[in-house]
Amino acid sequence: MPRRRLSAALLGLALLTGSTALAITESMTAPAHALDDGLARTPPMGFNDWNSFGCNVDEKLITDTADYFVSSGLKDAGYTYVNIDDCWAAHDRDPQTGRLVPNPQTFPHGIKWVADYVHAKGLKLGIYTSAGTQTCAKTMPGALDHEEVDAQTFADWGVDYLKYDNCNNQDRPALERYTKMRDALKKTGRPIVFSICEWGQNKPWEWGKDVGHLWRTTGDISDSWPSLLSIFKQNVPLAPYAGPGHWNDPDMLEVGNGGMTAREYRSHFSLWSIMAAPLLIGTDLRKATPETLSILTNKDVIAVDQDPLGTQGTVLASDNGHWVLAKPLKNGDVAVTLFNETDTTATFGTTASALGLPKRPAYVLRDLWTHKDAETAGTVSGVVPAHGTVMYRVRRDSRAWAFQPPAAAFGLDLPSAVTGISGTITPAGRAFTADVTTTNLGRAPMLNARPSLGLPTGWKAEPVGRTGAAILRTGATLKSRWRVTPPASEPPGARSLTARLSYGLPGTRLSLAEDLVVPKPVPGGTTDLGADDWATAHNGYGPVEHNMSNGGAKPGDGKPLTINGTVYAKGLGTHAPAEIVYYLNGRCTSLTADVGVDDERDPRPVAGQSTVTFEIWADGTKVADSGLRTWQDGAFHLSSGLTGASYLRIVTTIGGDTNSYDRGDWAIPVLTCGS
């Protein structure tokens, strides 16, 4: 699929302020639904194979997924559609009938057999084609000018959902092409959910309601934090266009594919749910971890997405990367998402009055990730970690608040090692501070509040100041600090630090964890970074690669590093925006590298595509910058001094436009250090 991006300027449209929240809450009349056919009254939930498998799809994957929906509890959680994406058909149509033919190697039993198998499980089958002469992968014919025969074929096979892409469209008008397929589907008489995958190029939110049941508002998502953030910002202003039977679609879920942290995946799932987006799983469920399944089957969060009122959440605030979104629910409750896009922990929120709720002494506040109820005097707030999300359901009927413990805004804040690094790097033997904040949001006093730390084996923590309070009244805050020291002999690797809070009688307990990295120090002498391990790495698309280009979403799928025809045997393959951090411990003097845009790019370059810059940072100071590099430029020799620096950051940035095909190579990177 092409990786397209819309301008982030869309973010400026339709953002709603707290002053409009009351009107939104009181607007409980559902909008008219698309096509007036009763389908997709709530956002579709299911599976699509593309994000994890690409063209490596076959009937066993689909039947295995259907089986797993049933055995894992996904079906019970609401997931219904098992959808086949591109590459399922033979290269040519049947010469006699003109119909599409399933690939005999990958779908030997045919699509109808697969549909019957899926239906027997109480599930539904989806399929894919494009409103063009070929599909996006160019492995099978598209449906352009074959709409009626293809729609009837899908209906005859028992298909329940059609994803209709936009590739190879011969520059024909989008509305014309998608309307023709709408009419062809309707003519079959079979109820088929129609997913318009037009990438938002022609503002389908303005016309899609009369054509399909959902429409893509953006280019393709990738399994990375920058991609998730970009797509969220494009989709969130479009709330006025969504409702029962017609949904904004910010693309499929990446949860579980490995390119983001569990915290970032929880944010992904929370944001898609507050935006009433379709929830289409994009990972190999046969290999899903318990953590992945716990995210995907969170029924409290799913209930927000599937609420029958069908209102997309709107933005109440977005100050400095701290987002507050609210979504009125059919029973009068309000769902609230507090999302922190920044790299540091922050405390923020809203109030019951700003949400349009009636004035009460207190309200029941349900945390949708801990699944715990508490009472709040009216503040809806949280200590939100970097890239994290706190999600609440605020009850409109608050009569039960007196039977709940007071709500606590409870957070653990660990310092970043150097400006710009997401997360905390903790060298062995070096002490750092851990701050725990506890604020009573409740109407009742919080009694005997006792925060504590859970440490990795062998680590030590020394309290600095207060670590408890007999009484915390409404709005009062307890700040506790510990000086934490890992052993000098601690081996490199990932660790976790847990903050715990107990309070009240008989006792309420909360906990949360932060990830740490004990870095591997770089060796003395001259080091080839193409072969050495980093402390942390973040990449805009797929993983950072050793000694090859960044090819795609999977590790090891790149090609030889090549900059404007010159091939390099060693180096690092990145995709903007990327950041790689090394722990120097003040021992290194310089870094040199040849940098440039890799030749592995779209063979049809367009203006603004494949433009990046390369930067070297010593601790919090930028010490070298390549300037803008394009796909037409040869390698640029970048070098800098690093004397005295504790950390090295090498950064590949977006060149001021989008990150489409921004594959940046750090060729022959040589780090020189003392012994």
PDB file of C-alpha atoms in Angstrom, residues 274 316-317 322-327 333-339 346-358 362-368 374-384 390-396 407-410 439-443 474-475:
ATOM      1  CA  ILE A 274     -12.501   7.629  21.757  1.00  0.00           C
ATOM      2  CA  LEU A 316     -11.499  19.894  24.739  1.00  0.00           C
ATOM      3  CA  ALA A 317      -7.821  20.894  25.049  1.00  0.00           C
ATOM      4  CA  HIS A 322      -1.415  17.327  26.464  1.00  0.00           C
ATOM      5  CA  TRP A 323      -4.715  16.260  24.915  1.00  0.00           C
ATOM      6  CA  VAL A 324      -8.117  16.060  26.583  1.00  0.00           C
ATOM      7  CA  LEU A 325     -10.814  14.350  24.499  1.00  0.00           C
ATOM      8  CA  ALA A 326     -14.432  13.764  25.510  1.00  0.00           C
ATOM      9  CA  LYS A 327     -17.112  11.507  24.041  1.00  0.00           C
ATOM     10  CA  ASP A 333     -22.038   9.085  30.842  1.00  0.00           C
ATOM     11  CA  VAL A 334     -19.012  10.787  29.309  1.00  0.00           C
ATOM     12  CA  ALA A 335     -15.777   9.045  28.277  1.00  0.00           C
ATOM     13  CA  VAL A 336     -12.610  11.097  28.763  1.00  0.00           C
ATOM     14  CA  THR A 337      -9.165  10.409  27.349  1.00  0.00           C
ATOM     15  CA  LEU A 338      -6.076  12.194  28.681  1.00  0.00           C
ATOM     16  CA  PHE A 339      -3.303  11.674  26.129  1.00  0.00           C
ATOM     17  CA  ALA A 346       2.638  15.497  32.963  1.00  0.00           C
ATOM     18  CA  THR A 347      -0.426  16.069  35.146  1.00  0.00           C
ATOM     19  CA  PHE A 348      -3.488  17.503  33.405  1.00  0.00           C
ATOM     20  CA  GLY A 349      -7.219  16.976  32.946  1.00  0.00           C
ATOM     21  CA  THR A 350     -10.638  18.626  32.926  1.00  0.00           C
ATOM     22  CA  THR A 351     -13.709  18.985  35.139  1.00  0.00           C
ATOM     23  CA  ALA A 352     -17.200  17.551  35.320  1.00  0.00           C
ATOM     24  CA  SER A 353     -18.664  20.959  34.544  1.00  0.00           C
ATOM     25  CA  ALA A 354     -16.528  21.322  31.409  1.00  0.00           C
ATOM     26  CA  LEU A 355     -17.891  17.936  30.335  1.00  0.00           C
ATOM     27  CA  GLY A 356     -21.436  19.239  30.634  1.00  0.00           C
ATOM     28  CA  LEU A 357     -22.372  16.987  33.533  1.00  0.00           C
ATOM     29  CA  PRO A 358     -24.991  18.164  36.062  1.00  0.00           C
ATOM     30  CA  ALA A 362     -19.201  13.989  43.614  1.00  0.00           C
ATOM     31  CA  TYR A 363     -19.067  11.627  40.623  1.00  0.00           C
ATOM     32  CA  VAL A 364     -18.137   8.000  40.067  1.00  0.00           C
ATOM     33  CA  LEU A 365     -14.979   7.831  37.979  1.00  0.00           C
ATOM     34  CA  ARG A 366     -14.052   4.518  36.339  1.00  0.00           C
ATOM     35  CA  ASP A 367     -10.476   4.022  35.152  1.00  0.00           C
ATOM     36  CA  LEU A 368     -10.880   2.005  31.951  1.00  0.00           C
ATOM     37  CA  ALA A 374     -13.472   5.767  42.581  1.00  0.00           C
ATOM     38  CA  GLU A 375     -15.172   9.060  43.427  1.00  0.00           C
ATOM     39  CA  THR A 376     -14.132  12.541  42.390  1.00  0.00           C
ATOM     40  CA  ALA A 377     -15.315  15.896  43.657  1.00  0.00           C
ATOM     41  CA  GLY A 378     -15.372  17.078  40.040  1.00  0.00           C
ATOM     42  CA  THR A 379     -11.777  17.046  38.841  1.00  0.00           C
ATOM     43  CA  VAL A 380     -11.077  14.526  36.079  1.00  0.00           C
ATOM     44  CA  SER A 381      -7.303  14.452  36.048  1.00  0.00           C
ATOM     45  CA  GLY A 382      -4.358  12.098  35.865  1.00  0.00           C
ATOM     46  CA  VAL A 383      -0.590  11.854  36.011  1.00  0.00           C
ATOM     47  CA  VAL A 384       0.014  10.779  32.431  1.00  0.00           C
ATOM     48  CA  VAL A 390      -5.400   7.718  31.027  1.00  0.00           C
ATOM     49  CA  MET A 391      -8.973   6.865  30.096  1.00  0.00           C
ATOM     50  CA  TYR A 392     -12.030   7.393  32.301  1.00  0.00           C
ATOM     51  CA  ARG A 393     -15.764   6.934  32.191  1.00  0.00           C
ATOM     52  CA  VAL A 394     -17.530   9.586  34.259  1.00  0.00           C
ATOM     53  CA  ARG A 395     -20.956   8.448  35.469  1.00  0.00           C
ATOM     54  CA  ARG A 396     -23.836  10.863  34.953  1.00  0.00           C
ATOM     55  CA  ALA A 407      -9.870   8.902  43.284  1.00  0.00           C
ATOM     56  CA  ALA A 408      -6.113   9.446  43.209  1.00  0.00           C
ATOM     57  CA  ALA A 409      -4.053  11.152  40.530  1.00  0.00           C
ATOM     58  CA  PHE A 410      -1.033   8.919  41.045  1.00  0.00           C
ATOM     59  CA  THR A 439      -3.247  13.891  44.671  1.00  0.00           C
ATOM     60  CA  ASN A 440      -6.659  13.298  46.242  1.00  0.00           C
ATOM     61  CA  LEU A 441      -9.341  14.037  43.640  1.00  0.00           C
ATOM     62  CA  GLY A 442     -12.149  12.750  45.835  1.00  0.00           C
ATOM     63  CA  ARG A 443     -14.756  14.461  47.960  1.00  0.00           C
ATOM     64  CA  THR A 474      -9.677  17.135  48.568  1.00  0.00           C
ATOM     65  CA  GLY A 475      -7.128  18.563  46.128  1.00  0.00           C
TER      66      GLY A 475
END
